[in-house]
Amino acid sequence: MTGWTPRRAHFWRLLLVPLLLVSPVTAPAEAQQPSLLSRLDASSRYQIEVLMDSAARLGLPPEALMSKTLEGISKGAPGSRIVQVVRRHFASLREARAALGVDITLDELSAAAGALQAGVPRTSLAALHTNRKGSSILMPLVVLSDLVSRGVPPDDASSAIVSLTQRGALDSDFAGLRRGVETDILSGASPVTALDRRTREFPGRGAPGARIPVVPTPPRQETPSSTQ
């Protein structure tokens, strides 16, 4: 059994035709993807194809699953392990889509799936999306996953990032938080202490999109003129 059924072959034709129309610089690298899949055993390859087909039908990015597959192949992972990782990523993409809806970019969706796999609660994703009020949640998600990877418990990291979005933090603020926490950890602070210290330093900017209140100028006091 090769795993290349007519329906799978049709799927790959649909996937590859747009790639043949791109520039000559990128086309050769992209066209190598199906041949790289041939390095998998037939059973693993078939399961990957089924998952990608399912992703396409659900409006999820099959290229995200392909990327995970190629990463596993490049690392020399066994086919069964690659299938396990890709299946888990597929489930995370579905969960992220359910939490965030369709009004997000593919990069945001992939970052949200990664955050879920890191242990971030699904409710935190929805809170980020709500708090940012139409702005991209990519940077908060990237920083959130980075904090967890540095040893901050997922619940603590999620609480801090959600709180910052409520206080109007910008992408530059999240980038600064990431650098600050990294610096403090390298200086010997625990991940939780570093995050707590850096989030306390953030003064807040108000809700995203909110108008900055105008503080009335105090009336100018006239200085009594001296009499001659």
Coordinates of C-alpha atoms in Angstrom, one line a residue:
M1 CA 0.0 0.0 0.0
T2 CA 1.6 3.3 -1.1
G3 CA -0.9 5.7 0.5
W4 CA -1.2 7.6 -2.8
T5 CA -4.9 7.1 -3.5
P6 CA -6.5 9.1 -6.3
R7 CA -8.1 11.5 -3.9
R8 CA -4.7 12.1 -2.2
A9 CA -3.1 12.6 -5.5
H10 CA -5.7 15.2 -6.4
F11 CA -5.1 17.0 -3.1
W12 CA -1.4 17.2 -3.9
R13 CA -2.1 18.5 -7.4
L14 CA -4.2 21.3 -5.9
L15 CA -1.4 22.0 -3.4
L16 CA 1.4 22.0 -5.9
V17 CA -0.1 23.9 -8.9
P18 CA 0.1 27.3 -7.1
L19 CA 3.7 26.5 -6.2
L20 CA 4.6 26.0 -9.8
L21 CA 3.5 29.6 -10.5
V22 CA 5.7 31.3 -8.0
S23 CA 9.2 32.7 -8.8
P24 CA 11.9 30.4 -9.9
V25 CA 13.9 31.2 -6.8
T26 CA 11.3 29.6 -4.4
A27 CA 9.7 27.0 -6.6
P28 CA 12.4 24.4 -6.5
A29 CA 12.5 24.4 -2.7
E30 CA 8.7 24.2 -2.4
A31 CA 8.5 21.4 -5.0
Q32 CA 10.8 19.2 -3.0
Q33 CA 8.2 18.8 -0.2
P34 CA 6.4 15.8 -1.7
S35 CA 9.7 14.1 -2.4
L36 CA 10.8 14.7 1.2
L37 CA 7.6 12.9 2.3
S38 CA 8.8 9.9 0.5
R39 CA 11.4 9.4 3.2
L40 CA 8.5 8.4 5.5
D41 CA 7.3 4.9 5.6
A42 CA 4.0 4.3 3.7
S43 CA 1.8 4.1 6.8
S44 CA 3.2 7.3 8.3
R45 CA 3.0 9.2 5.0
Y46 CA -0.6 8.1 4.5
Q47 CA -1.6 9.3 8.0
I48 CA 0.1 12.7 7.4
E49 CA -1.8 13.1 4.1
V50 CA -5.1 12.3 5.8
L51 CA -4.4 14.9 8.5
M52 CA -3.5 17.5 5.9
D53 CA -6.6 16.7 3.9
S54 CA -8.7 17.1 7.0
A55 CA -7.1 20.4 7.9
A56 CA -7.8 21.8 4.4
R57 CA -11.5 20.8 4.7
L58 CA -11.8 22.5 8.1
G59 CA -10.1 25.7 6.9
L60 CA -7.0 25.1 8.8
P61 CA -3.5 25.6 7.2
P62 CA -2.2 22.3 5.9
E63 CA 1.1 24.0 5.4
A64 CA 1.5 24.2 9.1
L65 CA 1.2 20.4 9.3
M66 CA 3.6 20.1 6.4
S67 CA 6.1 22.3 8.3
K68 CA 5.9 20.1 11.4
T69 CA 6.4 17.0 9.2
L70 CA 9.4 18.4 7.4
E71 CA 10.9 19.4 10.7
G72 CA 10.6 15.9 12.0
I73 CA 12.1 14.4 8.8
S74 CA 15.0 16.9 9.0
K75 CA 15.7 15.8 12.6
G76 CA 15.6 12.1 11.6
A77 CA 12.6 11.3 13.8
P78 CA 10.9 8.0 13.2
G79 CA 7.6 8.1 11.2
S80 CA 5.5 7.2 14.2
R81 CA 6.8 10.0 16.2
I82 CA 6.3 12.5 13.4
V83 CA 2.7 11.4 13.0
Q84 CA 2.2 11.8 16.8
V85 CA 3.5 15.4 16.7
V86 CA 1.6 16.4 13.6
R87 CA -1.6 14.9 15.0
R88 CA -1.1 16.9 18.2
H89 CA -0.5 20.1 16.2
F90 CA -3.6 19.4 14.2
A91 CA -5.7 19.1 17.4
S92 CA -4.2 22.3 18.8
L93 CA -5.0 24.2 15.5
R94 CA -8.6 23.1 15.8
E95 CA -8.8 24.1 19.5
A96 CA -7.1 27.5 18.7
R97 CA -9.6 28.1 15.9
A98 CA -12.5 27.3 18.2
A99 CA -11.2 29.8 20.8
L100 CA -10.3 32.6 18.5
G101 CA -12.7 32.3 15.5
V102 CA -11.8 32.9 11.9
D103 CA -10.8 36.6 12.2
I104 CA -7.2 35.9 12.8
T105 CA -4.1 35.4 10.6
L106 CA -2.5 32.0 10.0
D107 CA 0.6 33.2 12.0
E108 CA -1.7 34.0 14.9
L109 CA -3.4 30.7 14.6
S110 CA -0.1 28.8 14.6
A111 CA 1.2 30.8 17.5
A112 CA -2.0 30.1 19.5
A113 CA -1.7 26.4 18.7
G114 CA 1.9 26.5 20.0
A115 CA 0.8 28.2 23.2
L116 CA -1.9 25.6 23.8
Q117 CA 0.7 22.9 23.4
A118 CA 2.9 24.7 26.0
G119 CA 0.0 24.4 28.5
V120 CA -1.6 27.8 28.1
P121 CA -5.3 27.7 29.0
R122 CA -7.7 28.1 26.1
T123 CA -9.6 30.8 28.0
S124 CA -6.5 32.9 28.0
L125 CA -6.4 32.9 24.2
A126 CA -10.0 34.1 24.1
A127 CA -9.2 36.8 26.6
L128 CA -6.2 38.0 24.6
H129 CA -8.3 38.2 21.5
T130 CA -11.0 40.2 23.3
N131 CA -8.6 42.6 25.1
R132 CA -6.7 43.5 21.9
K133 CA -9.9 44.6 20.2
G134 CA -9.0 43.7 16.6
S135 CA -5.2 44.3 17.0
S136 CA -2.9 41.4 16.3
I137 CA -2.3 39.0 19.2
L138 CA 0.8 37.5 17.6
M139 CA 3.4 39.3 19.7
P140 CA 1.6 38.5 23.0
L141 CA 1.3 34.9 22.0
V142 CA 5.0 34.6 21.1
V143 CA 6.1 36.2 24.3
L144 CA 3.6 34.0 26.3
S145 CA 5.1 30.8 24.8
D146 CA 8.6 32.2 25.4
L147 CA 7.9 32.8 29.1
V148 CA 6.6 29.3 29.5
S149 CA 9.7 27.9 27.7
R150 CA 11.9 29.8 30.2
G151 CA 10.2 28.1 33.2
V152 CA 7.3 30.4 34.1
P153 CA 4.2 28.2 34.9
P154 CA 1.6 28.5 32.1
D155 CA -1.1 29.9 34.4
D156 CA 1.3 32.6 35.8
A157 CA 2.5 33.6 32.3
S158 CA -1.0 33.7 31.0
S159 CA -2.3 35.8 33.8
A160 CA 0.5 38.3 33.3
I161 CA 0.1 38.6 29.6
V162 CA -3.7 38.9 29.8
S163 CA -3.3 41.6 32.5
L164 CA -0.9 43.6 30.3
T165 CA -3.3 43.5 27.4
Q166 CA -6.0 44.8 29.7
R167 CA -3.7 47.7 30.6
G168 CA -3.1 48.6 26.9
A169 CA 0.3 47.1 26.4
L170 CA 1.7 47.5 22.9
D171 CA 3.8 45.0 20.9
S172 CA 6.9 47.0 21.9
D173 CA 6.0 46.6 25.6
F174 CA 5.7 42.8 25.2
A175 CA 9.1 42.7 23.4
G176 CA 10.6 44.7 26.2
L177 CA 9.0 42.4 28.8
R178 CA 10.6 39.4 27.0
R179 CA 14.0 41.0 27.1
G180 CA 13.7 42.1 30.7
V181 CA 12.7 38.7 31.9
E182 CA 15.5 37.1 30.0
T183 CA 18.0 39.5 31.5
D184 CA 16.7 39.0 35.0
I185 CA 16.8 35.2 34.7
L186 CA 20.4 35.3 33.4
S187 CA 21.2 37.5 36.4
G188 CA 20.0 34.8 38.8
A189 CA 16.3 35.6 39.4
S190 CA 13.7 32.9 39.2
P191 CA 11.5 33.0 36.2
V192 CA 8.4 33.8 38.3
T193 CA 10.2 36.6 40.2
A194 CA 11.6 38.0 37.0
L195 CA 8.1 38.1 35.4
D196 CA 6.5 39.6 38.5
R197 CA 9.2 42.3 38.7
R198 CA 8.9 43.3 35.0
T199 CA 5.1 43.4 34.9
R200 CA 5.0 45.6 38.0
E201 CA 7.2 48.1 36.2
F202 CA 4.7 48.5 33.4
P203 CA 2.7 51.7 34.1
G204 CA -0.2 50.9 31.9
R205 CA -1.5 52.7 28.8
G206 CA -5.3 52.3 29.2
A207 CA -7.4 50.0 27.1
P208 CA -6.4 49.5 23.5
G209 CA -8.0 52.2 21.3
A210 CA -9.1 54.2 24.3
R211 CA -8.7 58.0 24.2
I212 CA -6.1 59.5 26.5
P213 CA -8.0 61.6 29.0
V214 CA -7.3 65.3 28.7
V215 CA -6.2 66.9 31.9
P216 CA -7.4 70.5 32.1
T217 CA -4.7 73.1 32.5
P218 CA -5.0 74.8 35.9
P219 CA -5.9 78.5 35.7
R220 CA -3.0 80.8 35.6
Q221 CA -2.7 82.8 38.8
E222 CA -2.0 86.4 38.4
T223 CA 0.9 87.8 40.4
P224 CA -0.1 91.0 42.2
S225 CA 1.9 93.9 40.8
S226 CA 3.9 95.8 43.3
T227 CA 2.8 99.3 44.0
Q228 CA 5.2 102.1 43.8

